[in-house]
XYZ file of C-alpha atoms in Angstrom:
716
model
C -36.470 1.263 41.673
C -36.031 0.717 38.196
C -33.531 -2.019 38.528
C -36.800 -4.374 39.679
C -38.929 -2.888 36.821
C -36.638 -4.759 35.038
C -35.689 -7.658 36.257
C -39.736 -8.053 37.100
C -39.700 -7.751 33.719
C -37.438 -10.052 31.827
C -38.813 -12.323 29.624
C -38.392 -15.919 29.137
C -35.172 -17.919 28.161
C -33.122 -15.970 29.654
C -29.839 -14.328 27.747
C -28.078 -12.962 29.107
C -24.897 -14.784 30.461
C -24.921 -13.873 34.070
C -28.237 -15.006 35.442
C -28.042 -18.839 33.409
C -24.878 -19.416 35.357
C -25.529 -18.367 38.404
C -28.811 -20.680 38.288
C -26.601 -23.778 35.807
C -24.285 -23.199 39.597
C -27.016 -23.498 41.979
C -28.253 -26.453 39.555
C -25.163 -28.175 39.326
C -24.778 -27.723 43.900
C -28.509 -28.231 44.916
C -29.913 -31.059 42.808
C -27.585 -34.079 43.546
C -27.874 -33.093 47.248
C -31.450 -33.103 46.801
C -31.645 -36.810 44.955
C -28.943 -37.518 47.676
C -31.700 -38.128 49.593
C -33.448 -40.315 47.904
C -30.802 -42.511 46.834
C -31.007 -41.579 43.333
C -27.505 -40.710 40.919
C -26.899 -37.375 41.234
C -26.138 -37.442 37.277
C -29.688 -37.570 36.819
C -30.595 -35.251 38.851
C -28.839 -33.060 36.502
C -30.034 -34.975 32.912
C -33.270 -34.348 34.710
C -32.555 -30.490 36.316
C -31.848 -29.855 32.371
C -35.006 -31.280 31.200
C -36.577 -28.716 33.668
C -35.184 -25.973 31.942
C -34.792 -26.354 28.826
C -36.948 -25.970 25.730
C -38.600 -28.849 26.238
C -39.739 -28.147 30.374
C -40.004 -24.725 31.820
C -38.129 -22.973 29.172
C -35.565 -20.867 31.525
C -32.843 -21.699 29.300
C -33.264 -22.100 25.622
C -31.650 -24.255 24.485
C -28.003 -23.707 22.724
C -26.896 -20.783 25.736
C -24.349 -23.298 27.246
C -23.039 -25.378 23.847
C -19.758 -23.922 24.706
C -19.304 -25.944 27.991
C -21.725 -29.065 27.463
C -19.494 -30.174 24.353
C -16.569 -29.158 26.826
C -17.906 -31.447 28.967
C -18.055 -34.210 26.472
C -14.717 -33.496 24.998
C -13.101 -33.327 28.776
C -15.303 -36.986 30.191
C -13.739 -38.930 27.355
C -9.660 -37.231 28.308
C -10.901 -38.451 31.499
C -10.995 -41.666 30.579
C -8.212 -41.429 28.939
C -6.260 -41.067 31.422
C -7.002 -42.650 34.147
C -6.513 -45.909 31.930
C -3.906 -48.115 33.856
C -2.164 -48.273 30.549
C -0.606 -51.593 31.762
C -3.690 -53.056 32.334
C -5.170 -51.489 29.812
C -2.514 -52.731 27.525
C -2.725 -57.104 29.451
C -6.720 -56.469 28.096
C -6.150 -54.904 24.759
C -7.500 -57.655 22.778
C -9.718 -58.300 26.018
C -11.638 -54.496 24.980
C -11.422 -55.355 21.494
C -12.952 -58.370 21.718
C -15.750 -56.556 23.655
C -15.316 -53.810 21.053
C -16.266 -56.035 18.571
C -19.477 -57.614 20.603
C -20.429 -53.652 21.973
C -20.266 -53.035 17.953
C -20.872 -56.122 15.925
C -24.580 -57.002 18.036
C -26.352 -53.462 18.418
C -26.054 -53.546 14.453
C -26.414 -56.927 13.415
C -29.751 -56.912 15.762
C -30.949 -52.868 14.946
C -30.384 -53.637 11.422
C -33.403 -56.878 11.876
C -35.516 -54.776 13.655
C -35.365 -51.948 11.585
C -35.365 -53.403 8.382
C -38.598 -55.879 9.699
C -40.472 -54.412 12.746
C -40.156 -50.891 11.787
C -40.071 -51.323 6.752
C -37.252 -48.387 7.305
C -34.863 -47.731 3.984
C -31.386 -49.228 3.934
C -30.323 -46.153 5.144
C -32.501 -45.086 7.393
C -31.939 -48.139 8.545
C -27.882 -48.046 8.808
C -28.105 -45.352 10.129
C -30.538 -45.869 12.707
C -28.566 -49.899 13.701
C -25.479 -48.000 13.789
C -26.328 -45.748 16.540
C -27.661 -48.708 18.535
C -24.111 -50.025 18.377
C -22.563 -46.203 19.927
C -22.377 -46.046 23.595
C -21.306 -42.713 26.031
C -19.708 -43.112 29.105
C -21.736 -40.668 31.634
C -21.276 -42.947 34.326
C -18.230 -43.444 34.336
C -17.754 -40.673 36.863
C -20.054 -42.846 38.725
C -17.245 -45.559 38.577
C -14.374 -43.116 39.236
C -15.418 -41.532 42.206
C -16.112 -45.352 43.523
C -12.649 -46.387 43.419
C -12.987 -48.667 40.691
C -12.030 -47.720 37.236
C -8.293 -50.134 37.459
C -10.860 -53.221 37.692
C -10.416 -54.971 34.424
C -14.628 -54.482 33.939
C -13.865 -51.211 34.214
C -10.994 -51.375 31.374
C -11.907 -53.581 28.939
C -15.248 -51.447 29.359
C -13.301 -48.131 28.513
C -11.609 -49.965 25.965
C -14.171 -51.196 23.739
C -15.712 -47.779 24.200
C -13.673 -46.128 22.035
C -13.869 -48.953 19.310
C -17.238 -49.326 18.992
C -17.971 -45.551 19.392
C -14.695 -45.323 16.410
C -16.543 -47.674 14.021
C -19.652 -45.930 14.095
C -18.077 -42.283 12.927
C -16.357 -44.071 10.642
C -19.980 -45.459 9.533
C -21.242 -41.894 9.721
C -18.692 -40.024 7.448
C -19.097 -42.827 4.916
C -23.369 -42.233 4.940
C -22.878 -38.193 4.643
C -20.337 -38.648 1.846
C -22.952 -41.263 0.285
C -25.399 -39.938 0.413
C -23.791 -36.245 -0.900
C -22.154 -38.065 -3.851
C -19.117 -38.325 -2.371
C -17.858 -42.271 -1.914
C -15.520 -43.202 -4.731
C -11.755 -43.718 -4.667
C -11.120 -40.090 -3.562
C -12.767 -39.726 -0.356
C -11.336 -43.034 1.236
C -8.021 -42.195 -0.015
C -8.501 -38.844 1.781
C -9.798 -40.396 4.955
C -7.291 -42.814 5.294
C -4.374 -41.182 4.910
C -6.115 -37.072 7.738
C -6.426 -40.895 9.608
C -3.365 -41.801 10.407
C -1.355 -38.321 9.725
C -4.056 -37.953 13.063
C -3.083 -40.745 15.037
C 0.642 -39.361 14.597
C 0.291 -36.209 15.709
C -1.381 -37.068 18.966
C 0.525 -39.936 19.753
C 3.418 -39.519 19.075
C 3.744 -35.795 18.760
C 2.116 -35.136 21.867
C 4.113 -36.273 24.312
C 7.294 -34.979 23.276
C 6.201 -32.390 23.224
C 4.319 -32.863 27.008
C 7.728 -33.986 27.812
C 9.241 -30.516 26.014
C 6.992 -28.439 28.576
C 7.246 -29.721 31.999
C 10.872 -30.278 31.864
C 11.156 -26.507 30.732
C 8.434 -25.317 32.564
C 8.346 -26.940 36.243
C 7.046 -24.547 38.739
C 4.106 -22.473 37.270
C 1.271 -24.681 37.817
C -1.276 -22.507 35.840
C 0.808 -23.051 32.737
C 0.278 -26.416 33.603
C -2.932 -27.107 33.597
C -3.774 -25.215 30.917
C -1.012 -26.748 28.973
C -3.525 -30.022 29.015
C -6.677 -28.774 28.559
C -5.150 -26.604 25.339
C -3.607 -30.803 24.339
C -7.283 -31.784 24.803
C -9.418 -29.095 22.726
C -6.375 -28.687 19.971
C -7.219 -32.773 19.487
C -10.714 -32.872 19.689
C -10.056 -30.051 16.970
C -7.423 -32.806 14.834
C -10.162 -35.534 14.989
C -12.621 -33.323 13.039
C -10.484 -32.022 10.834
C -9.311 -35.763 10.334
C -13.099 -37.133 9.791
C -14.002 -38.480 13.184
C -15.736 -36.346 15.795
C -13.871 -34.609 18.136
C -14.334 -36.752 21.238
C -11.385 -39.270 19.822
C -9.176 -37.523 19.638
C -10.635 -36.025 23.603
C -9.354 -40.252 24.095
C -6.304 -40.359 22.675
C -5.315 -36.849 24.062
C -5.779 -38.769 27.128
C -3.664 -41.387 26.993
C -0.717 -39.686 24.945
C -0.435 -37.579 27.645
C -1.384 -40.198 30.782
C 1.738 -41.889 31.842
C 2.961 -37.076 31.761
C 0.536 -36.561 35.032
C 0.516 -39.553 37.515
C -2.296 -40.210 39.846
C -1.665 -39.066 42.644
C 0.293 -35.659 40.976
C -1.681 -32.288 42.223
C -2.354 -31.409 38.118
C -4.324 -34.597 38.694
C -6.575 -33.164 41.610
C -6.812 -29.686 39.372
C -7.712 -32.058 35.943
C -10.754 -33.694 37.576
C -11.362 -31.288 40.348
C -12.418 -28.480 37.261
C -14.221 -31.783 35.199
C -16.314 -32.404 38.608
C -17.332 -29.523 39.021
C -18.214 -27.793 36.015
C -18.253 -29.540 32.532
C -19.429 -33.005 33.249
C -22.331 -31.440 35.003
C -23.779 -28.736 32.594
C -22.960 -31.402 29.685
C -24.880 -33.546 32.366
C -27.262 -30.834 32.109
C -27.284 -30.312 27.802
C -28.106 -33.524 27.415
C -31.564 -32.990 30.178
C -32.517 -30.302 27.758
C -32.517 -32.439 24.714
C -35.126 -34.679 25.926
C -38.890 -34.050 25.735
C -41.040 -36.552 27.556
C -44.321 -34.950 25.354
C -43.269 -36.431 21.693
C -44.765 -39.885 23.963
C -48.273 -38.187 23.301
C -48.355 -36.974 19.580
C -49.876 -40.120 19.119
C -49.410 -43.918 18.801
C -46.148 -44.531 16.266
C -43.322 -41.997 17.929
C -44.704 -44.188 21.048
C -43.740 -47.213 18.663
C -40.964 -46.316 17.833
C -39.596 -44.823 21.377
C -40.351 -48.546 22.884
C -38.424 -50.072 20.102
C -35.233 -47.972 19.559
C -35.489 -48.144 23.525
C -35.714 -52.213 24.288
C -33.453 -52.526 21.011
C -30.288 -50.970 22.331
C -31.182 -51.830 26.390
C -30.968 -56.080 25.011
C -28.048 -55.273 22.565
C -26.305 -53.902 25.638
C -26.849 -55.793 27.872
C -26.603 -59.335 25.579
C -22.871 -57.802 24.668
C -21.953 -57.360 28.192
C -23.280 -61.211 28.353
C -20.773 -62.358 25.839
C -18.246 -60.559 27.247
C -18.864 -62.391 30.464
C -18.451 -65.565 29.792
C -15.540 -64.871 27.002
C -13.678 -64.033 29.622
C -15.918 -65.525 32.466
C -16.023 -62.485 34.367
C -18.583 -62.331 38.014
C -22.702 -61.022 37.147
C -20.448 -57.799 39.126
C -18.853 -57.575 36.979
C -20.661 -58.209 33.838
C -23.262 -55.736 34.944
C -20.321 -52.542 35.227
C -19.325 -53.170 31.891
C -23.571 -53.692 31.274
C -24.092 -49.935 32.872
C -21.143 -48.139 31.108
C -21.505 -49.150 27.930
C -25.751 -49.129 28.040
C -25.999 -44.835 27.989
C -26.837 -43.648 24.177
C -26.086 -39.905 24.022
C -23.401 -37.983 22.930
C -22.205 -39.604 19.669
C -26.549 -41.128 19.749
C -27.356 -37.268 19.050
C -24.820 -36.557 16.617
C -25.851 -39.782 14.337
C -29.378 -39.331 14.286
C -29.330 -35.594 14.531
C -26.445 -35.682 11.199
C -28.876 -37.906 10.003
C -32.128 -35.433 10.265
C -30.860 -33.261 9.274
C -29.875 -35.370 4.893
C -33.696 -36.348 5.339
C -32.606 -40.050 6.511
C -34.654 -39.499 9.350
C -38.308 -37.680 10.579
C -39.191 -36.198 13.630
C -40.163 -39.543 14.935
C -36.400 -41.077 15.211
C -35.453 -38.315 16.001
C -38.347 -37.396 19.487
C -37.903 -41.919 20.807
C -33.970 -41.536 19.927
C -34.693 -38.616 22.570
C -36.506 -40.723 24.764
C -34.279 -43.262 24.404
C -30.339 -41.329 25.653
C -33.284 -40.562 28.921
C -33.488 -44.108 29.043
C -30.794 -44.978 28.609
C -28.263 -42.368 31.221
C -30.594 -43.328 33.834
C -30.115 -47.616 33.762
C -26.716 -46.682 32.883
C -26.552 -44.627 35.884
C -28.604 -46.848 38.136
C -27.052 -49.896 37.736
C -23.157 -48.415 37.131
C -23.294 -47.182 40.942
C -24.912 -50.410 42.010
C -22.133 -52.347 40.358
C -19.450 -50.125 41.070
C -20.756 -50.023 44.189
C -20.636 -53.857 44.911
C -16.852 -54.229 42.888
C -15.602 -51.870 45.176
C -16.777 -53.613 47.916
C -15.152 -57.336 46.699
C -11.287 -55.075 45.958
C -11.789 -54.099 49.024
C -11.686 -57.568 50.296
C -9.088 -59.009 48.231
C -6.515 -56.485 49.299
C -3.729 -57.646 51.600
C -4.402 -56.205 55.325
C -2.189 -54.271 56.902
C 0.915 -54.566 58.218
C 0.316 -53.185 62.578
C 2.669 -50.631 61.898
C 1.775 -48.135 59.631
C 3.882 -46.663 57.077
C 5.436 -43.571 57.965
C 7.622 -41.409 55.341
C 9.863 -38.958 56.930
C 11.003 -36.303 55.175
C 13.862 -33.962 56.261
C 14.519 -30.704 54.187
C 17.544 -27.702 54.311
C 15.890 -26.512 50.525
C 13.700 -25.034 49.909
C 13.627 -24.907 46.060
C 13.321 -29.389 47.488
C 10.811 -29.696 48.607
C 8.165 -30.394 46.667
C 10.481 -33.022 44.179
C 10.142 -34.120 47.400
C 7.085 -34.580 48.274
C 5.635 -35.869 45.253
C 8.138 -38.583 45.482
C 6.399 -39.740 48.637
C 2.974 -39.259 47.828
C 3.659 -41.248 44.532
C 5.428 -44.353 46.651
C 3.124 -43.490 49.581
C 0.436 -46.142 50.346
C -3.228 -44.447 48.719
C -4.882 -46.615 51.937
C -2.364 -45.725 55.155
C -4.423 -43.513 57.479
C -1.358 -42.020 58.610
C -0.380 -38.366 56.890
C 4.141 -37.522 55.525
C 6.337 -35.937 57.305
C 8.309 -32.823 56.582
C 11.225 -32.237 58.754
C 12.950 -29.609 59.850
C 16.286 -29.859 61.672
C 17.666 -27.022 64.231
C 20.974 -26.544 65.518
C 20.505 -25.935 69.261
C 22.319 -22.259 69.905
C 22.505 -19.097 70.080
C 20.506 -18.858 66.809
C 17.742 -21.192 67.544
C 14.806 -18.906 67.916
C 15.391 -16.965 64.642
C 15.500 -20.220 62.339
C 13.353 -22.199 63.768
C 11.006 -18.762 62.868
C 12.740 -19.148 59.165
C 12.097 -23.099 59.073
C 8.243 -23.122 59.403
C 8.012 -19.903 57.066
C 9.837 -22.726 55.248
C 7.082 -25.525 55.491
C 4.836 -23.425 54.373
C 5.627 -24.551 50.429
C 5.591 -27.998 51.390
C 1.805 -26.949 53.466
C 0.633 -25.365 50.080
C 2.108 -27.741 47.674
C 0.366 -31.242 49.402
C -2.884 -29.639 49.714
C -3.012 -29.202 46.091
C -2.755 -33.689 46.183
C -4.983 -33.579 48.730
C -2.063 -35.520 50.329
C -2.097 -35.306 54.597
C 0.712 -33.188 56.016
C 2.315 -32.984 59.413
C 4.842 -30.450 59.593
C 7.652 -31.813 63.200
C 10.299 -29.356 63.368
C 13.040 -30.118 66.519
C 16.043 -28.791 67.897
C 19.093 -30.486 68.499
C 22.983 -30.351 68.365
C 23.630 -31.806 65.101
C 20.906 -32.606 62.367
C 21.242 -36.344 61.871
C 20.843 -37.410 65.589
C 17.385 -34.414 64.800
C 17.397 -36.499 61.892
C 17.979 -40.391 63.953
C 15.791 -39.628 66.662
C 12.729 -37.976 65.456
C 12.650 -41.386 63.054
C 12.425 -43.151 66.674
C 9.641 -41.621 67.893
C 7.422 -41.039 65.210
C 8.172 -44.659 64.083
C 8.706 -44.006 60.571
C 9.096 -46.250 58.171
C 10.942 -44.746 55.216
C 13.228 -41.498 54.533
C 13.823 -40.006 52.021
C 16.356 -37.467 51.383
C 17.886 -34.385 48.792
C 20.649 -35.089 47.393
C 22.909 -31.836 45.979
C 26.270 -30.584 45.210
C 25.545 -26.979 46.801
C 27.569 -26.217 50.091
C 25.694 -23.312 51.384
C 24.296 -22.224 54.543
C 21.221 -23.505 53.673
C 21.736 -27.020 52.097
C 24.572 -27.705 54.860
C 23.167 -30.887 55.430
C 23.654 -32.224 52.324
C 26.176 -30.795 50.800
C 28.577 -33.142 51.421
C 26.035 -35.681 51.329
C 28.012 -38.427 51.153
C 30.402 -36.922 54.256
C 30.096 -37.668 57.561
C 26.124 -36.326 58.284
C 25.433 -39.610 56.048
C 26.802 -41.614 57.419
C 25.489 -41.038 60.745
C 22.145 -41.263 59.589
C 22.394 -44.571 57.892
C 24.191 -45.900 61.177
C 21.533 -44.511 63.635
C 18.613 -45.353 60.526
C 18.515 -48.880 60.031
C 15.350 -48.195 57.640
C 14.769 -47.638 54.696
C 16.527 -43.545 53.385
C 16.415 -43.128 49.944
C 18.648 -40.246 48.240
C 17.086 -38.467 46.139
C 18.580 -35.998 43.110
C 15.830 -35.497 40.877
C 17.309 -32.784 37.934
C 13.029 -32.838 36.215
C 9.783 -33.884 37.248
C 9.266 -37.588 37.538
C 6.284 -37.166 35.290
C 8.736 -37.122 32.146
C 10.580 -40.273 33.545
C 10.331 -42.863 30.588
C 11.940 -45.886 31.469
C 13.164 -46.746 35.304
C 15.898 -48.251 35.650
C 16.572 -50.545 38.753
C 20.075 -51.700 39.808
C 20.179 -54.769 42.881
C 23.222 -55.854 44.417
C 23.673 -59.593 44.912
C 21.984 -60.911 48.672
C 19.659 -57.810 48.142
C 16.495 -60.468 48.765
C 17.629 -61.517 51.793
C 17.206 -57.995 54.009
C 14.066 -58.217 55.686
C 12.646 -54.330 53.864
C 13.580 -56.801 50.588
C 9.711 -56.798 50.408
C 8.810 -53.221 51.186
C 11.392 -51.532 48.136
C 10.671 -53.398 46.101
C 6.736 -52.728 46.843
C 8.163 -48.623 46.653
C 9.516 -49.153 43.041
C 7.617 -51.061 41.065
C 4.621 -48.727 42.617
C 6.729 -45.903 41.838
C 7.118 -47.002 37.642
C 3.309 -47.581 37.500
C 2.683 -43.996 39.564
C 5.427 -42.603 37.215
C 3.956 -44.210 33.508
C 7.391 -46.168 33.070
C 8.992 -49.763 32.303
C 10.652 -50.990 34.678
C 13.866 -52.181 33.488
C 15.605 -54.383 36.162
C 19.550 -55.418 36.395
C 20.636 -58.396 39.208
C 21.913 -61.734 39.031
C 19.283 -65.096 38.193
C 18.593 -65.912 42.158
C 16.842 -61.720 42.666
C 14.634 -61.969 38.768
C 13.877 -66.036 40.808
C 12.648 -63.932 44.232
C 11.386 -60.158 42.019
C 9.036 -62.276 39.652
C 7.761 -64.588 42.687
C 6.887 -61.306 44.739
C 5.116 -59.858 41.352
C 3.175 -62.970 40.839
C 1.492 -63.625 44.385
C 1.389 -59.472 44.893
C -0.483 -59.570 41.437
C 1.673 -56.861 39.786
C 0.873 -55.224 36.183
C 4.220 -53.599 35.828
C 5.432 -54.031 31.944
C 9.103 -55.123 33.676
C 11.874 -56.645 31.060
C 14.750 -58.197 33.068
C 18.621 -57.739 32.212
C 21.073 -59.631 33.686
C 23.708 -58.035 35.360
C 26.679 -59.431 37.808
C 29.185 -57.016 37.821
C 27.345 -54.461 39.835
C 30.417 -52.021 40.061
C 30.913 -51.864 36.135
C 28.919 -48.200 35.894
C 29.539 -48.079 32.209
C 27.298 -50.901 30.880
C 24.340 -49.358 33.097
C 25.209 -46.033 31.427
C 24.303 -48.443 27.599
C 21.175 -48.359 28.138
C 19.941 -45.403 30.644
C 18.675 -42.298 28.139
C 18.679 -39.095 29.228
C 14.515 -39.439 30.362
C 15.216 -41.813 32.544
C 14.675 -42.677 36.373
C 17.993 -44.007 37.853
C 17.976 -45.668 41.399
C 20.184 -48.297 42.524
C 20.465 -50.295 45.614
C 23.472 -50.098 47.838
C 23.645 -51.284 51.750
C 25.524 -50.527 55.335
C 28.169 -51.459 55.887
C 28.705 -54.503 57.515
C 25.054 -55.540 56.016
C 24.241 -58.693 53.881
C 24.522 -57.719 51.001
C 27.812 -54.817 51.318
C 30.032 -54.902 49.532
C 33.508 -52.767 49.585
C 32.677 -51.406 44.892
C 29.143 -50.251 46.940
C 31.636 -46.864 48.654
C 32.044 -45.746 45.410
C 28.656 -45.239 43.545
C 27.998 -42.300 44.853
C 31.120 -41.436 42.394
C 29.825 -43.645 39.756
C 26.620 -42.150 39.184
C 27.096 -38.499 39.548
C 30.510 -39.677 37.157
C 27.550 -40.861 34.360
C 24.310 -39.799 34.966
C 24.372 -36.614 36.131
C 21.788 -35.074 34.017
C 18.789 -37.875 35.336
C 16.588 -38.381 37.852
C 18.805 -41.165 40.434
C 17.763 -42.082 43.492
C 20.375 -44.089 45.933
C 17.976 -46.512 48.073
C 19.578 -48.143 51.278
C 17.301 -50.963 52.363
C 15.727 -51.604 56.029
C 18.443 -53.455 57.161
C 19.037 -55.215 60.666
C 21.165 -53.133 63.036
C 24.677 -54.230 63.820
C 25.514 -55.079 67.476
C 28.952 -53.426 68.804
C 30.205 -55.247 71.668
C 33.940 -53.834 72.222
C 33.766 -49.654 73.670
C 34.993 -47.642 70.460
C 34.345 -50.542 68.188
C 33.231 -48.327 63.970
C 31.465 -50.526 61.767
C 34.673 -50.437 59.556
C 36.258 -52.403 61.336
C 34.072 -55.439 62.233
C 33.952 -55.018 57.774
C 36.669 -56.661 55.269
C 36.566 -53.617 53.571
C 39.281 -52.713 52.969
C 41.335 -56.513 52.068
C 38.597 -56.102 49.539
C 38.726 -53.054 48.179
C 43.030 -54.389 47.908
C 41.909 -57.084 46.175
C 39.498 -55.619 43.854
C 42.653 -53.328 43.455
C 44.602 -55.415 42.255
C 41.489 -57.564 39.975
C 41.834 -55.105 38.363
C 45.599 -53.962 37.794
C 45.480 -58.077 36.103
C 43.186 -56.535 33.795
C 44.793 -54.251 32.859
C 48.005 -55.778 32.341
C 46.474 -58.739 30.390
C 44.902 -56.043 27.226
C 48.984 -54.128 27.460
C 49.905 -57.464 26.946
C 48.166 -58.810 24.480
C 47.533 -55.902 22.397
C 45.146 -54.245 20.114
C 43.006 -57.093 18.034
C 43.860 -57.560 14.393
């Protein structure tokens, strides 16, 4: 009874964090569901809910109660924008981002200066402050573009890049205005600001990637620690930005750029980051934006209406002109222009920060503050509606432009013997898998047919649970397959035929224990048998470190590999792997192969940072080792005996790889090739090759070179 009386006597606004948190969570749950029925974006629903529960609505939650989560949500939006940015596209379009950044900064600044000076009759400082407020914008609608899958479109990339440019310039102007008002605008102020920004940028863009790469290598399996580590870096970067004299959103965005290459878009960590942000932090931010809006200011006289209308009209028209001139400059489609306008038209975080600082310093009055709050509401509504409509059209256009899937769908088979290697092999499979392929990934366990088969099936199923749990974290579909066969290689071959697989991923280890007997001697009988019965693409993987820590991917391609039937398939997978790992691609090949790869890149429109190096003596791995560092991934393309690109020296490649790159992540790749038909009974693959003769000739050639060096003597 006492509890009921206490509950009924609870006064509004709520002060206990438990009911506050509970109420906000119900709003996050129900607002999108209800407004979806009216075809209203969920972002608008959260902003409207914030208006209703805030100080200017029913006063259910007082101002400041959710500021912590609201600020975290703003930083999270900027961090995700940097993290999801396609760095290759960003580097390729950096000049376009600069051009849009210049347009979206200068056009609103100049137009706003004219309106504030000659229409609203503000003084110089107020004019500079308000016109700079027009130039800033917040990526409130970015989650809509992300949900519709168009974040890699050039228009979105340019809009995000332009956002950070214009916001940085605006916040620098704000720092100058505050310095001028405080009377500190002297040489010491400029020196301190320049040095602090330089130190801040060096810490974020140079030290943070080094720290992240070291942490992910040392702490491999603790997924919770990975998430907490990333979150800590984001807020530390925001704090360092404020110490440097700029807003924290700049630090959060740069933290996303710094960690971009360390967190693949298909990784479990990326999935956790997006899930927590979209489910919790970002909705809190949108609700906190709504709590700032006070519609009653429109009833306080014509001056408030005039200022609110002028500010809102100027903000939307200037941003539309910036998007329009960007469209004309780069010949974008009207849909791309609308995406750019929708993303850059919403004013929220930086805008309210600029005006609040000006209001607290007495530069602008209450009418400007209230007019800005109305501007925030209207621009967030317009930006959300425009972005969702344009992004939906853009997604449909992008889907229509994609090539049709082949008749035989992609199927990836992962034979597993060592539980410790399941996660690394699954991560590799998820990274190279076509995101649009409808088929699952197939982890395979082969149990030898003997008296212990029943017990081993039970143990194998338990081992496979780890694969299922790990795959669930990446939202990838997995279908576990178990086979009983006389030997492992036959079980793999039969499963590959039954499932009609396109790729087989094998683990490589030097262990010879019972659980590792499948791949203990990977270059022995088992692998030979698999290669002679499975003619699809086979990857033999030795992963010492997480693939996300890869700086450079070195791809070694032999002569005639471009003539193999699986060439297009595996080269596409390697480009996708480089893109997902955020690594630049260094390809060693001859002139003919380079021409074919270049033509394939142009046709496939792959945006990967690629460098070619001439390499006519693929057997000389000493030359390769000079180009490879500890953080590089080495992929060597080899071939089965009797095929087009097979050479005698390929027999020694595994040993050379083990010797020269023992500390690196290594993949031996056997492309899809035509099966060799044997007509005579008892005839073996090696009987149809000139390998023995070629090996002897190669040995004689090496011996001849050694003798020449001996007789030539040392150089004088």
